[in-house]
Coordinates of C-alpha atoms in Angstrom, one line a residue:
Chain A
N1 CA 18.2 -4.6 33.6
A2 CA 21.0 -2.8 31.9
G3 CA 20.8 -4.6 28.5
V4 CA 24.0 -3.9 26.5
T5 CA 26.6 -1.6 28.0
Q6 CA 29.5 -0.2 26.1
T7 CA 32.5 1.5 27.7
P8 CA 33.9 4.0 27.1
K9 CA 31.4 6.3 25.4
F10 CA 34.0 8.6 23.9
R11 CA 37.7 8.4 23.3
V12 CA 40.4 10.3 21.5
L13 CA 43.5 8.3 20.5
K14 CA 46.7 9.3 18.9
T15 CA 47.8 7.3 15.8
G16 CA 49.6 4.2 16.9
Q17 CA 48.1 4.0 20.3
S18 CA 46.1 0.9 21.4
M19 CA 42.9 0.5 23.3
T20 CA 40.1 -1.9 24.2
L21 CA 36.4 -1.3 23.9
L22 CA 34.3 -3.3 26.3
C23 CA 30.8 -4.7 25.7
A24 CA 28.8 -6.3 28.4
Q25 CA 25.3 -7.8 28.2
D26 CA 23.2 -9.2 31.1
M27 CA 20.6 -11.0 29.0
N28 CA 22.4 -14.3 28.7
H29 CA 22.7 -13.9 24.9
E30 CA 24.7 -16.4 22.9
Y31 CA 25.5 -14.1 19.9
M32 CA 27.5 -10.9 20.2
Y33 CA 28.6 -8.5 17.5
W34 CA 30.8 -5.5 16.9
Y35 CA 29.8 -3.0 14.2
R36 CA 31.2 0.3 13.0
Q37 CA 29.1 3.0 11.6
D38 CA 30.4 5.6 9.2
P39 CA 28.6 8.4 7.3
G40 CA 27.5 7.1 3.9
M41 CA 28.7 3.6 4.6
G42 CA 26.1 2.3 7.0
L43 CA 26.7 -0.4 9.6
R44 CA 29.5 -2.8 8.8
L45 CA 30.3 -5.9 10.8
I46 CA 33.8 -6.1 12.2
H47 CA 33.8 -9.4 14.2
Y48 CA 31.1 -11.5 15.9
S49 CA 30.8 -14.4 18.3
V50 CA 28.3 -17.2 18.4
G51 CA 29.3 -18.4 21.9
E52 CA 31.8 -18.1 24.7
G53 CA 35.3 -18.8 23.4
T54 CA 34.4 -18.4 19.7
T55 CA 34.9 -15.5 17.4
A56 CA 34.6 -15.0 13.6
K57 CA 35.5 -12.3 11.1
G58 CA 33.0 -10.0 9.6
E59 CA 33.2 -7.6 6.7
V60 CA 35.9 -5.3 7.9
P61 CA 38.1 -7.2 10.5
D62 CA 41.5 -5.8 9.6
G63 CA 43.2 -3.8 12.3
Y64 CA 40.9 -5.2 15.0
N65 CA 41.0 -8.2 17.4
V66 CA 38.3 -9.6 19.6
S67 CA 37.9 -11.9 22.6
R68 CA 35.0 -13.6 24.2
L69 CA 36.4 -15.2 27.3
K70 CA 33.1 -14.9 29.2
K71 CA 29.7 -15.2 27.7
Q72 CA 28.6 -11.8 28.9
N73 CA 31.6 -9.9 27.6
F74 CA 32.9 -9.1 24.1
L75 CA 36.1 -7.1 23.8
L76 CA 37.2 -5.2 20.7
G77 CA 40.9 -4.3 20.6
L78 CA 42.8 -1.8 18.4
E79 CA 46.4 -2.7 18.5
S80 CA 47.8 0.3 16.6
A81 CA 45.1 2.9 15.9
A82 CA 44.9 4.6 12.5
P83 CA 42.8 7.7 11.5
S84 CA 40.7 5.4 9.3
Q85 CA 39.4 3.8 12.4
T86 CA 37.7 7.0 13.5
S87 CA 34.1 5.9 13.7
V88 CA 31.2 5.1 16.0
Y89 CA 31.4 1.6 17.3
F90 CA 28.3 -0.4 18.3
C91 CA 28.1 -3.6 20.1
A92 CA 25.0 -5.8 19.8
S93 CA 23.8 -9.1 21.2
S94 CA 21.0 -11.6 20.5
A95 CA 19.7 -14.9 21.7
R96 CA 20.8 -17.0 18.7
V97 CA 19.1 -15.7 15.6
S98 CA 16.6 -13.3 17.1
R99 CA 16.1 -9.6 17.7
L100 CA 19.3 -7.7 18.3
A101 CA 19.8 -5.4 21.3
F102 CA 22.3 -2.6 20.7
G103 CA 24.5 -0.6 23.0
S104 CA 24.6 3.1 22.9
G105 CA 27.9 3.3 21.0
T106 CA 31.4 4.5 21.4
R107 CA 32.6 7.5 19.5
L108 CA 36.3 7.0 18.7
T109 CA 38.5 9.7 17.1
V110 CA 42.0 8.9 16.0
V111 CA 44.2 11.9 15.4
Chain B
K1 CA 27.2 -11.5 -1.1
Q2 CA 24.0 -10.2 0.4
E3 CA 23.3 -6.5 -0.5
V4 CA 20.5 -4.6 1.2
T5 CA 19.2 -1.4 -0.4
Q6 CA 16.8 1.1 1.2
I7 CA 14.7 3.6 -0.8
P8 CA 14.2 6.5 -0.3
A9 CA 17.4 7.6 1.5
A10 CA 15.5 10.5 3.0
L11 CA 11.8 11.4 3.4
S12 CA 10.1 14.5 4.8
V13 CA 6.4 14.5 5.4
P14 CA 3.8 16.4 7.3
E15 CA 2.3 15.0 10.5
G16 CA -0.6 12.6 10.0
E17 CA 0.5 11.1 6.7
N18 CA 0.7 7.3 6.2
L19 CA 4.0 6.4 4.7
V20 CA 6.0 3.4 3.3
L21 CA 9.7 2.7 3.6
N22 CA 11.2 0.2 1.2
C23 CA 13.9 -2.4 1.7
S24 CA 15.3 -4.8 -0.9
F25 CA 17.8 -7.6 -0.7
T26 CA 19.7 -9.6 -3.3
D27 CA 19.8 -13.1 -1.8
S28 CA 16.4 -14.5 -1.0
A29 CA 17.9 -17.2 1.3
I30 CA 17.2 -15.3 4.4
Y31 CA 16.5 -16.5 7.9
N32 CA 14.7 -13.3 9.1
L33 CA 14.5 -9.6 8.4
Q34 CA 14.5 -6.9 11.0
W35 CA 13.6 -3.3 11.1
F36 CA 15.4 -0.9 13.4
R37 CA 15.1 2.8 14.4
Q38 CA 18.1 5.0 15.2
D39 CA 17.8 8.4 16.8
P40 CA 20.6 10.9 16.2
G41 CA 23.6 10.1 18.4
K42 CA 22.0 6.9 19.7
G43 CA 22.1 3.2 19.2
L44 CA 19.6 1.1 17.3
T45 CA 16.3 0.0 18.7
S46 CA 14.7 -3.1 17.3
L47 CA 11.2 -2.5 16.0
L48 CA 10.0 -5.6 14.2
L49 CA 11.4 -9.0 13.2
I50 CA 9.8 -11.1 10.5
Q51 CA 10.8 -14.7 10.1
S52 CA 11.3 -16.0 6.6
S53 CA 8.1 -18.1 6.8
Q54 CA 6.0 -15.0 7.8
R55 CA 4.4 -12.4 5.6
E56 CA 4.0 -9.6 8.0
Q57 CA 4.4 -8.3 11.6
T58 CA 2.6 -5.5 13.3
S59 CA 3.4 -3.4 16.3
G60 CA 1.1 -0.5 17.1
R61 CA 1.2 1.9 14.1
L62 CA 4.0 0.0 12.4
N63 CA 3.4 -2.8 10.0
A64 CA 6.2 -4.7 8.2
S65 CA 5.7 -7.0 5.2
L66 CA 8.0 -9.5 3.6
D67 CA 8.0 -10.9 0.1
K68 CA 11.0 -13.2 0.3
S69 CA 10.8 -14.5 -3.3
S70 CA 11.0 -11.0 -4.7
G71 CA 13.6 -9.8 -2.1
R72 CA 11.5 -7.0 -0.7
S73 CA 10.2 -5.7 2.6
T74 CA 8.2 -2.6 3.4
L75 CA 7.7 -0.8 6.6
Y76 CA 4.3 1.0 6.8
I77 CA 3.9 3.8 9.4
A78 CA 0.3 4.9 10.0
A79 CA -0.6 8.4 11.0
S80 CA 2.9 9.6 11.3
Q81 CA 3.9 11.9 14.2
P82 CA 6.9 14.2 14.8
G83 CA 8.2 11.7 17.3
D84 CA 8.6 9.2 14.5
S85 CA 11.5 11.3 13.1
A86 CA 14.5 9.1 13.0
T87 CA 16.6 6.9 10.7
Y88 CA 15.0 3.5 9.9
L89 CA 17.2 0.6 9.0
C90 CA 16.4 -2.8 7.7
A91 CA 18.7 -5.8 8.1
V92 CA 18.6 -9.4 6.9
V93 CA 20.0 -12.6 8.4
R94 CA 21.3 -15.0 5.8
D95 CA 20.2 -18.6 6.0
R96 CA 23.6 -20.0 5.2
G97 CA 24.9 -22.5 7.7
S98 CA 28.2 -21.2 9.2
T99 CA 27.3 -17.6 8.7
L100 CA 23.9 -17.9 10.3
G101 CA 23.4 -15.0 12.7
R102 CA 25.2 -12.3 10.6
L103 CA 23.1 -9.3 9.8
Y104 CA 23.5 -7.3 6.6
F105 CA 22.2 -3.7 7.0
G106 CA 20.9 -1.2 4.5
R107 CA 22.0 2.4 4.8
G108 CA 18.7 3.5 6.2
T109 CA 15.9 6.0 5.4
Q110 CA 16.1 9.3 7.3
L111 CA 12.6 10.3 8.1
T112 CA 11.5 13.7 9.1
V113 CA 7.9 14.3 10.2
W114 CA 7.0 18.0 10.6
P115 CA 4.1 19.4 12.6

């Protein structure tokens, strides 16, 4: 049972490049989330999804897009990366409003 | 907007001490409150979940209490061990219709337990 799997684990991008972060969960969870964690800022919600085919904005959605085409996958896209998007990104999932399971994170550096 | 505050930001104690971590939130209309542990360079691990109708939850040496009306929760760690060293975060889920399911996190308490 893999839980929540994030790929890639590390990435370095040049300003203006695009990339997609993939989150996959095998627990049949309805809810999925993308957070970013920055020193001194804590965890901030980027986007979330309460079911397949639905997405909603969180606290800091600008510069990111998401898609939930399949229940088990939640993709986070950066269309034109900026240095301000250097962060650690965490995906999480839960069965409706219950305990969250987190992935191990993706360290993204934008130079 | 829901704001979550954790005090202290950092705590350093000798092994064996009983300790209390504090979490406060501004909007008492919560669905549940969760405590997490984060080890350096790792993701978050769920420790305890307290429903809004509950007063406390226990897991091993951990006990979390919830006073919804005053907007406070405490995490009590008994007989601390060096392996308890980590950052502890609390998060609340608002009980507000369309935003149900969103968690609001505090910035955490960084705990160091020395031998």
